[in-house]
Short mmCIF file of C-alpha atoms and ligand atoms in Angstrom, two decimals:
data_model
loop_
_atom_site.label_atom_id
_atom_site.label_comp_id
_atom_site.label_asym_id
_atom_site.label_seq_id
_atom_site.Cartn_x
_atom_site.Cartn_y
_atom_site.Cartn_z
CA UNK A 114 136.61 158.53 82.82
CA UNK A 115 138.65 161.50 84.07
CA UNK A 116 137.20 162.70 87.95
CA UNK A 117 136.77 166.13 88.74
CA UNK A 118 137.15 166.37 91.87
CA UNK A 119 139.13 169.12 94.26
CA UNK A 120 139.69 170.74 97.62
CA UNK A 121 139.58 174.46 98.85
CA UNK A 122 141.75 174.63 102.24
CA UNK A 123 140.68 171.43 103.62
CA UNK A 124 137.92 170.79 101.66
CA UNK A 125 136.56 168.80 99.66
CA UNK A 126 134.32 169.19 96.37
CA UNK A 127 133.30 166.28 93.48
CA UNK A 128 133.26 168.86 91.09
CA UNK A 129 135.31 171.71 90.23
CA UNK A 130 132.76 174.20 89.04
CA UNK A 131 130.01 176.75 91.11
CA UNK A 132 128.35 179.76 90.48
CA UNK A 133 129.87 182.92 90.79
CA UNK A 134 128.49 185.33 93.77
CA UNK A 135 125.93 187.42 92.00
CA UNK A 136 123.84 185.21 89.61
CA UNK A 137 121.36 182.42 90.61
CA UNK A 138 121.97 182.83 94.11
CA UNK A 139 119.91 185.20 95.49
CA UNK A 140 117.42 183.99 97.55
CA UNK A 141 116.60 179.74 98.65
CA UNK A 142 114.76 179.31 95.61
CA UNK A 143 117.82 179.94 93.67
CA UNK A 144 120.45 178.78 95.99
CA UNK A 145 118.48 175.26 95.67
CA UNK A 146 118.17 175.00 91.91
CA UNK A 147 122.19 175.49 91.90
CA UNK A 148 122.46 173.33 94.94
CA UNK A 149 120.34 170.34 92.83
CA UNK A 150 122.44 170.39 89.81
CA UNK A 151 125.88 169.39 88.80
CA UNK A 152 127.55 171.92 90.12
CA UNK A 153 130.39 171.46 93.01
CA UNK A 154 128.68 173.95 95.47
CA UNK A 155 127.36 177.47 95.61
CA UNK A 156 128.28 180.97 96.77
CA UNK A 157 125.44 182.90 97.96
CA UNK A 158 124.64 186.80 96.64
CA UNK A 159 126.76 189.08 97.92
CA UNK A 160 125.06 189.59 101.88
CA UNK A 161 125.68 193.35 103.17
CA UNK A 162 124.61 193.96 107.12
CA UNK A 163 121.08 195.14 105.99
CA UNK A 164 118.62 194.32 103.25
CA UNK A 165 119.11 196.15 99.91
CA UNK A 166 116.97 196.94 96.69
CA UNK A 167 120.03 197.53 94.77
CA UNK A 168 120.03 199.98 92.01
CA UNK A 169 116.86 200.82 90.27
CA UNK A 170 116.41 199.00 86.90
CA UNK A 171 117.06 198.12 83.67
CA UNK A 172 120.16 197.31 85.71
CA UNK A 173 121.29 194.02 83.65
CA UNK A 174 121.84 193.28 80.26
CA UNK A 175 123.00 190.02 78.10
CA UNK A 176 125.04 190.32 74.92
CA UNK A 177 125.95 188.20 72.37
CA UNK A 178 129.70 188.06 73.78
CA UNK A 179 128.64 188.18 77.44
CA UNK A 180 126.50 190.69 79.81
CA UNK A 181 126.74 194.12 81.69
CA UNK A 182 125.41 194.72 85.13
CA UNK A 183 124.85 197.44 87.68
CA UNK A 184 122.75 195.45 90.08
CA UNK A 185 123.81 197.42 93.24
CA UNK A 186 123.94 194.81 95.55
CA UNK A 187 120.64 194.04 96.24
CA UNK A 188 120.68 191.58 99.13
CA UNK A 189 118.18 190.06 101.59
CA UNK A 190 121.06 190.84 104.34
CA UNK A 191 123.39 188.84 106.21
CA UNK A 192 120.84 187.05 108.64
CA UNK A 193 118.83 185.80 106.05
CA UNK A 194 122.09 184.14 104.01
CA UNK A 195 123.39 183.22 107.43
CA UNK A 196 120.60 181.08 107.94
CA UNK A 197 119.82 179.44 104.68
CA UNK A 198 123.27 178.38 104.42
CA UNK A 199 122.82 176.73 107.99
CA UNK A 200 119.72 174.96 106.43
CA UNK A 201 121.84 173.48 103.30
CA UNK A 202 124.40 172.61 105.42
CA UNK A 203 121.96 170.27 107.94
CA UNK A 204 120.54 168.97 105.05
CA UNK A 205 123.88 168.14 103.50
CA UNK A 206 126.98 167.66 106.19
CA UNK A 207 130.04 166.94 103.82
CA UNK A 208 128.93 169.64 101.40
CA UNK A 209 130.54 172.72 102.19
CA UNK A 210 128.87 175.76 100.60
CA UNK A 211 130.66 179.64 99.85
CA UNK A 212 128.95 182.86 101.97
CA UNK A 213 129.64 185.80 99.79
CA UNK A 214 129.39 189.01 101.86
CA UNK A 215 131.02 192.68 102.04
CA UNK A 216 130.45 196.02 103.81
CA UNK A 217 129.17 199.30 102.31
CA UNK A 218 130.73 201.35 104.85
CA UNK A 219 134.39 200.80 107.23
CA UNK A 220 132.09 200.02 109.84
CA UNK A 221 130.56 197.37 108.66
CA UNK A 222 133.43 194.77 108.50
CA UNK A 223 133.71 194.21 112.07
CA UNK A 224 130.04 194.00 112.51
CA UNK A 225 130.03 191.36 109.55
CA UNK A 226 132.35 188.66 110.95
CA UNK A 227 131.86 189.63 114.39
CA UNK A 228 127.98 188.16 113.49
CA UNK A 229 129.46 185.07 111.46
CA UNK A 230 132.15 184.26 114.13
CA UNK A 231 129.08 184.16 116.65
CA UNK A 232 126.32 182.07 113.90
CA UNK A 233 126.80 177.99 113.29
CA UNK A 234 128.22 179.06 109.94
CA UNK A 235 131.11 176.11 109.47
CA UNK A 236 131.12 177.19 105.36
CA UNK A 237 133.81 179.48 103.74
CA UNK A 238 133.32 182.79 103.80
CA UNK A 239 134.23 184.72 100.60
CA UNK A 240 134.93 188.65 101.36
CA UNK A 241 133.90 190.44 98.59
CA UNK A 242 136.27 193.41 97.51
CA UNK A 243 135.08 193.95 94.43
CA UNK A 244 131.92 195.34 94.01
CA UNK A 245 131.76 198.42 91.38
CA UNK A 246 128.28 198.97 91.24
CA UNK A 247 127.66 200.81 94.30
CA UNK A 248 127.31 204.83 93.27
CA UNK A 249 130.01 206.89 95.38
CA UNK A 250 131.59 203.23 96.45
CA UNK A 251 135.17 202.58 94.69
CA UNK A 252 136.49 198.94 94.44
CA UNK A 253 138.03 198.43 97.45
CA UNK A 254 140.71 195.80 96.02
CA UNK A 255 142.23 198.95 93.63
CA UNK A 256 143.02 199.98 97.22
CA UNK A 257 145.78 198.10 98.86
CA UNK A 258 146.16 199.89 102.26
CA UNK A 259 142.38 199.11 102.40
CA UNK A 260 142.98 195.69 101.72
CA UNK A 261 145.22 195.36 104.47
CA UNK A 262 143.24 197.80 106.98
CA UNK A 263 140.09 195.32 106.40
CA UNK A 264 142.01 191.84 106.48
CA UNK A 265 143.80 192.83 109.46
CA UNK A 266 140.96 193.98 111.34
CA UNK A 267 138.80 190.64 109.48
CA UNK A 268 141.14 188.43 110.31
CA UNK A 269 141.19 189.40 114.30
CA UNK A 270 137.76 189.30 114.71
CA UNK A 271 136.77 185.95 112.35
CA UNK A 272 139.02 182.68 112.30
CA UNK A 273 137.34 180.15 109.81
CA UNK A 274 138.46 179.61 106.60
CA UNK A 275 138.38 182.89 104.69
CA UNK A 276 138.71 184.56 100.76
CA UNK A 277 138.98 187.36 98.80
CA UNK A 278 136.88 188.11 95.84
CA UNK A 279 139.39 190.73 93.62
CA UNK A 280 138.84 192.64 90.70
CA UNK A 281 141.02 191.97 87.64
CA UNK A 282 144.30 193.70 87.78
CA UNK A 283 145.81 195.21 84.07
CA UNK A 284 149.47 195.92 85.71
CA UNK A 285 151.93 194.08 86.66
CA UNK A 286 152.97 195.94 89.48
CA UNK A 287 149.63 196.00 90.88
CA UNK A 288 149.50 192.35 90.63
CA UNK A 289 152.66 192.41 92.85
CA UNK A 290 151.33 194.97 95.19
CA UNK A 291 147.83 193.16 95.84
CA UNK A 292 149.88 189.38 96.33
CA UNK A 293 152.07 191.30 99.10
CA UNK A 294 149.19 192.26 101.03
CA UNK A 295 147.53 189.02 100.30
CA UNK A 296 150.47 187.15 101.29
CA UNK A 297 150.45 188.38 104.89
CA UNK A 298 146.76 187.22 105.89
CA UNK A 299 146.27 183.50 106.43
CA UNK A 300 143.74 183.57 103.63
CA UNK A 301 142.34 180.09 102.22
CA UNK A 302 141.61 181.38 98.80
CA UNK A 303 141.04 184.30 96.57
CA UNK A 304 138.12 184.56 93.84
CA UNK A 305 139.80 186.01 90.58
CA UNK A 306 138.41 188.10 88.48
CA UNK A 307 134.56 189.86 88.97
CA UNK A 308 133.21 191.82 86.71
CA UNK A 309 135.40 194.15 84.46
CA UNK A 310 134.39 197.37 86.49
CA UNK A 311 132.69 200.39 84.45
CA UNK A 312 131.96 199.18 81.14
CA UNK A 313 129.43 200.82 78.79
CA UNK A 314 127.06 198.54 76.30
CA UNK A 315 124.94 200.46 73.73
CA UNK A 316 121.90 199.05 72.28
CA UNK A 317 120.81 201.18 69.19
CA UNK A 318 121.58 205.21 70.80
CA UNK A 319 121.44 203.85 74.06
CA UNK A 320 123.12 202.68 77.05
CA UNK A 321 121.71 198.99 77.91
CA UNK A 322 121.72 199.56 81.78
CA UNK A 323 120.38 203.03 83.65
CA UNK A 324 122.40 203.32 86.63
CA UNK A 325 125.60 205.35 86.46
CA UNK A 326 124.88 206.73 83.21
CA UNK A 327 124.94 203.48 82.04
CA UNK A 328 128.53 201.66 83.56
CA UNK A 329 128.63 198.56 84.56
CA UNK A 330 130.53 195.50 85.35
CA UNK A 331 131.28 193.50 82.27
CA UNK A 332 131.17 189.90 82.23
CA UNK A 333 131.52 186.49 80.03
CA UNK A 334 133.55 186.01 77.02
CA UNK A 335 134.85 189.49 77.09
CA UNK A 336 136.56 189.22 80.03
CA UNK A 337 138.12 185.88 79.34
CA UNK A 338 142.03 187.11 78.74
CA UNK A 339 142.12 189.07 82.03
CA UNK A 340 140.59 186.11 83.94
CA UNK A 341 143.29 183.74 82.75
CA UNK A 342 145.80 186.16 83.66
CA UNK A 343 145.15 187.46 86.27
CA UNK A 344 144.44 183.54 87.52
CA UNK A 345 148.41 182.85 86.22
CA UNK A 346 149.99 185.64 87.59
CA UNK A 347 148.33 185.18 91.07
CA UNK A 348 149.01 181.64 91.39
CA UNK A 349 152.70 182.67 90.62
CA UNK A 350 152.61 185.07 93.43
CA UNK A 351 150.45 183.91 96.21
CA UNK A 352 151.59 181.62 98.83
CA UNK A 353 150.68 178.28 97.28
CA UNK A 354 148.40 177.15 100.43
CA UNK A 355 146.41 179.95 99.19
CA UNK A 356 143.91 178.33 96.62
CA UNK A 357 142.43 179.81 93.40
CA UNK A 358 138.77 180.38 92.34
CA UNK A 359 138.80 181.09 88.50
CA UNK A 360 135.95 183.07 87.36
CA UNK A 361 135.20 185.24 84.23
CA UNK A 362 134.20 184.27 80.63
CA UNK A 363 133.41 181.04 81.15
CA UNK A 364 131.18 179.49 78.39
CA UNK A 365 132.15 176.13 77.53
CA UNK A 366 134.28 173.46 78.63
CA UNK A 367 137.33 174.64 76.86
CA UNK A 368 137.37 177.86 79.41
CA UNK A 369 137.08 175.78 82.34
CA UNK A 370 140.05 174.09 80.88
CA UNK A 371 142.10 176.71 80.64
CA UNK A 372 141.44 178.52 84.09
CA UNK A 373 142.25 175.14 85.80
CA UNK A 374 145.68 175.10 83.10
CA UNK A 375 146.40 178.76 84.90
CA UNK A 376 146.08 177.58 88.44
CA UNK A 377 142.55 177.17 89.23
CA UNK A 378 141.63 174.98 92.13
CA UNK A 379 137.78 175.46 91.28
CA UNK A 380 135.70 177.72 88.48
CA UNK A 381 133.05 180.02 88.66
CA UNK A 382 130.78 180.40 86.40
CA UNK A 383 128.16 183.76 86.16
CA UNK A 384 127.20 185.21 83.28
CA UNK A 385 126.75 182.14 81.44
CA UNK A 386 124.80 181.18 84.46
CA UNK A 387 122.30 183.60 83.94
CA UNK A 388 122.04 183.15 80.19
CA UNK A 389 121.22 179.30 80.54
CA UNK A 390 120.63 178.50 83.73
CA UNK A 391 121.95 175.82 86.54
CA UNK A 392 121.53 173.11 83.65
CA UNK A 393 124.94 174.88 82.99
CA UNK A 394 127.02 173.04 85.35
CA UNK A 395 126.33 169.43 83.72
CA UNK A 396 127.28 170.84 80.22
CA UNK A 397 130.32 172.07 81.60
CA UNK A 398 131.18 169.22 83.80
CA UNK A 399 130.44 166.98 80.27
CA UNK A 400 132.47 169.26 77.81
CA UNK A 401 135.31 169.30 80.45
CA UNK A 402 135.34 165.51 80.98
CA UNK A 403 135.31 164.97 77.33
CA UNK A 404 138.89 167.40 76.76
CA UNK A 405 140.19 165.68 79.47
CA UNK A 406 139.38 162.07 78.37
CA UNK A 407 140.80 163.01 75.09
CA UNK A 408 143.91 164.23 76.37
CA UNK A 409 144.78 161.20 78.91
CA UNK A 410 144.12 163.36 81.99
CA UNK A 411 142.92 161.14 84.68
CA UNK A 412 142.32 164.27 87.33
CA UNK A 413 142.74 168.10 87.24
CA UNK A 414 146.16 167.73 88.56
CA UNK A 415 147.09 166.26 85.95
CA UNK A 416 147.35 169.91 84.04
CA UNK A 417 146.33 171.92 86.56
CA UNK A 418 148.77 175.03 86.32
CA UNK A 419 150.50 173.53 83.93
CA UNK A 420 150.38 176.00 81.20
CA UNK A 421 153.01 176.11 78.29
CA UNK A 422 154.36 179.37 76.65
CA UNK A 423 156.28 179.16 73.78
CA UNK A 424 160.56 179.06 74.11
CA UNK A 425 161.07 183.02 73.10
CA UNK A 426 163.50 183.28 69.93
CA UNK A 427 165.72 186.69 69.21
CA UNK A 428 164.69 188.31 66.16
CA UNK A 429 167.39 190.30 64.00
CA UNK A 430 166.95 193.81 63.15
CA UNK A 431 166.68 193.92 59.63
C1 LIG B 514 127.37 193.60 92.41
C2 LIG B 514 128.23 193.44 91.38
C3 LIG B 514 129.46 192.87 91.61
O1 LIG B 514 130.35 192.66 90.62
C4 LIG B 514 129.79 192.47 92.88
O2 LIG B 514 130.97 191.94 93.13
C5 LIG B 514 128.91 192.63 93.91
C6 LIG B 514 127.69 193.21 93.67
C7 LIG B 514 126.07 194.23 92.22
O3 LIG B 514 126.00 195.19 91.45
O4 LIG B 514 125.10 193.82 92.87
#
């Protein structure tokens, strides 16, 4: 039976599928029902310095095609993740588990990995960039001279191994002009794609979520296209020790299939997450295993990047 297993920087996972930052992983409860099941590891909730409540509800919606969110970041802050990941990790040595965290203001960064550089934390530490949920807060990854502001100032402070959650990118130049910056950092990975930023989702006359007048970050099978891309194009263009977190529109097997056929080193998995739960990750791991058998692959190498496009032929103008 084909194996699943894979490594991020110099580690090591027996599966190639987690959560994605955002969904079942907000608090030890959660963290442990994800941790118990099949999937390869987790990535905790999104940690900011402080506590947050997020944005006031209905603030999350599932669709038939996939979901819409404007959660806001609600957080129970960077000491609290900090310290439960600590606890997984003493309880289980050779896993290595994913701290999602970000700042809400150009202060915060420094104060961020200053704190994990000084805590046990031995994980990886995925910065997230991403966010568009935050009123008056623009992604920060649409910004490259942020980008490069934060990682250089990151990457002086905090010397573990270190990612990048990005937003998807629609242009090919801005794919070029996020891998430059990317390129200079010694990253070990980069988380592509969140949520499609500022969506709208209307349910009869009206907007499914309240914050924002009702924009959100779309997610699932919607966003499937721009996830494989933007997974392709960034594996062409980042340094190839940097490795590749798939994530977006995952729902079955065959989308884990094709992420890992783009470039992906591992796959996340959200808003499918939330609509079934961590019993998920053996459905996907089984669906997966199944193409995989079928096809002669033995390990995720085996395809991994591998994608074919078809040989172009010149049409006549007629
Ligand atoms: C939230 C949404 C995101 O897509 C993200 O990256 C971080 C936080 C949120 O609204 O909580």
């Amino acid at each position: 039976m084909a194996e699943l297993t894979t490594t991020i920087g110099g580690f090591h996972f027996n599966n190639t599928i987690m959560n994605g930052a955002g969904v079942w992983c907000y608090d030890r409860k959660e963290l442990s029902a994800v941790d118990t099941s099949a999937a390869a590891t987790f990535v905790t909730k999104t940690a900011t310095l402080a506590p947050r409540a997020g944005n006031p509800k209905p603030r999350m919606a599932a669709t038939d095609l996939g979901s819409i969110n404007s959660m806001g970041l609600p957080n129970k802050g960077l000491d609290y993740y900090l310290q439960v990941v600590e606890e997984f990790h003493q309880a289980n040595p050779e896993k290595p588990y994913f701290l999602s965290t970000t700042g809400t203001s150009p202060d915060d960064f420094g104060k961020i990995f200053t704190k994990i550089a000084a805590s046990n934390f031995s994980g990886l530490v995925e910065l997230n960039l991403s966010c568009p949920n935050v009123v008056g807060k623009p992604q920060i990854a649409y910004d490259f001279a942020a980008v490069e502001r934060i990682l250089t100032q990151v990457t002086g402070i905090y010397h573990g191994p270190l990612g990048v959650k990005l937003p998807p990118y629609f242009d090919l130049v801005h794919f070029q002009q996020i891998a430059d910056v990317l390129n200079q950092f010694p990253l070990t990975f980069v988380n592509t794609i969140n949520s499609v930023g500022n969506g709208l989702v209307i349910q009869d006359e009206t907007a499914a979520i309240a914050p924002k007048g009702g924009l959100g970050g779309i997610g699932g099978g919607y966003i499937k296209p721009m996830a494989l891309a933007n997974v392709r194009v960034l594996r062409q263009l980042l340094k190839p020790e940097i490795n590749i977190i798939g994530t977006g529109g995952v729902e079955i097997g065959r989308d884990v299939f094709e992420l890992i056929l783009c470039g992906a080193d591992m796959v996340g998995v959200a808003t499918q997450l939330g609509k079934e739960g961590p019993k998920v990750f053996a459905r996907l791991t089984e669906e997966l295993t199944a193409i995989m058998d079928a096809k002669g692959y033995k390990r995720l190498s085996d395809f991994r990047g591998k994608l074919q496009v078809p040989e172009a032929r010149e049409v006549a103008v007629h």
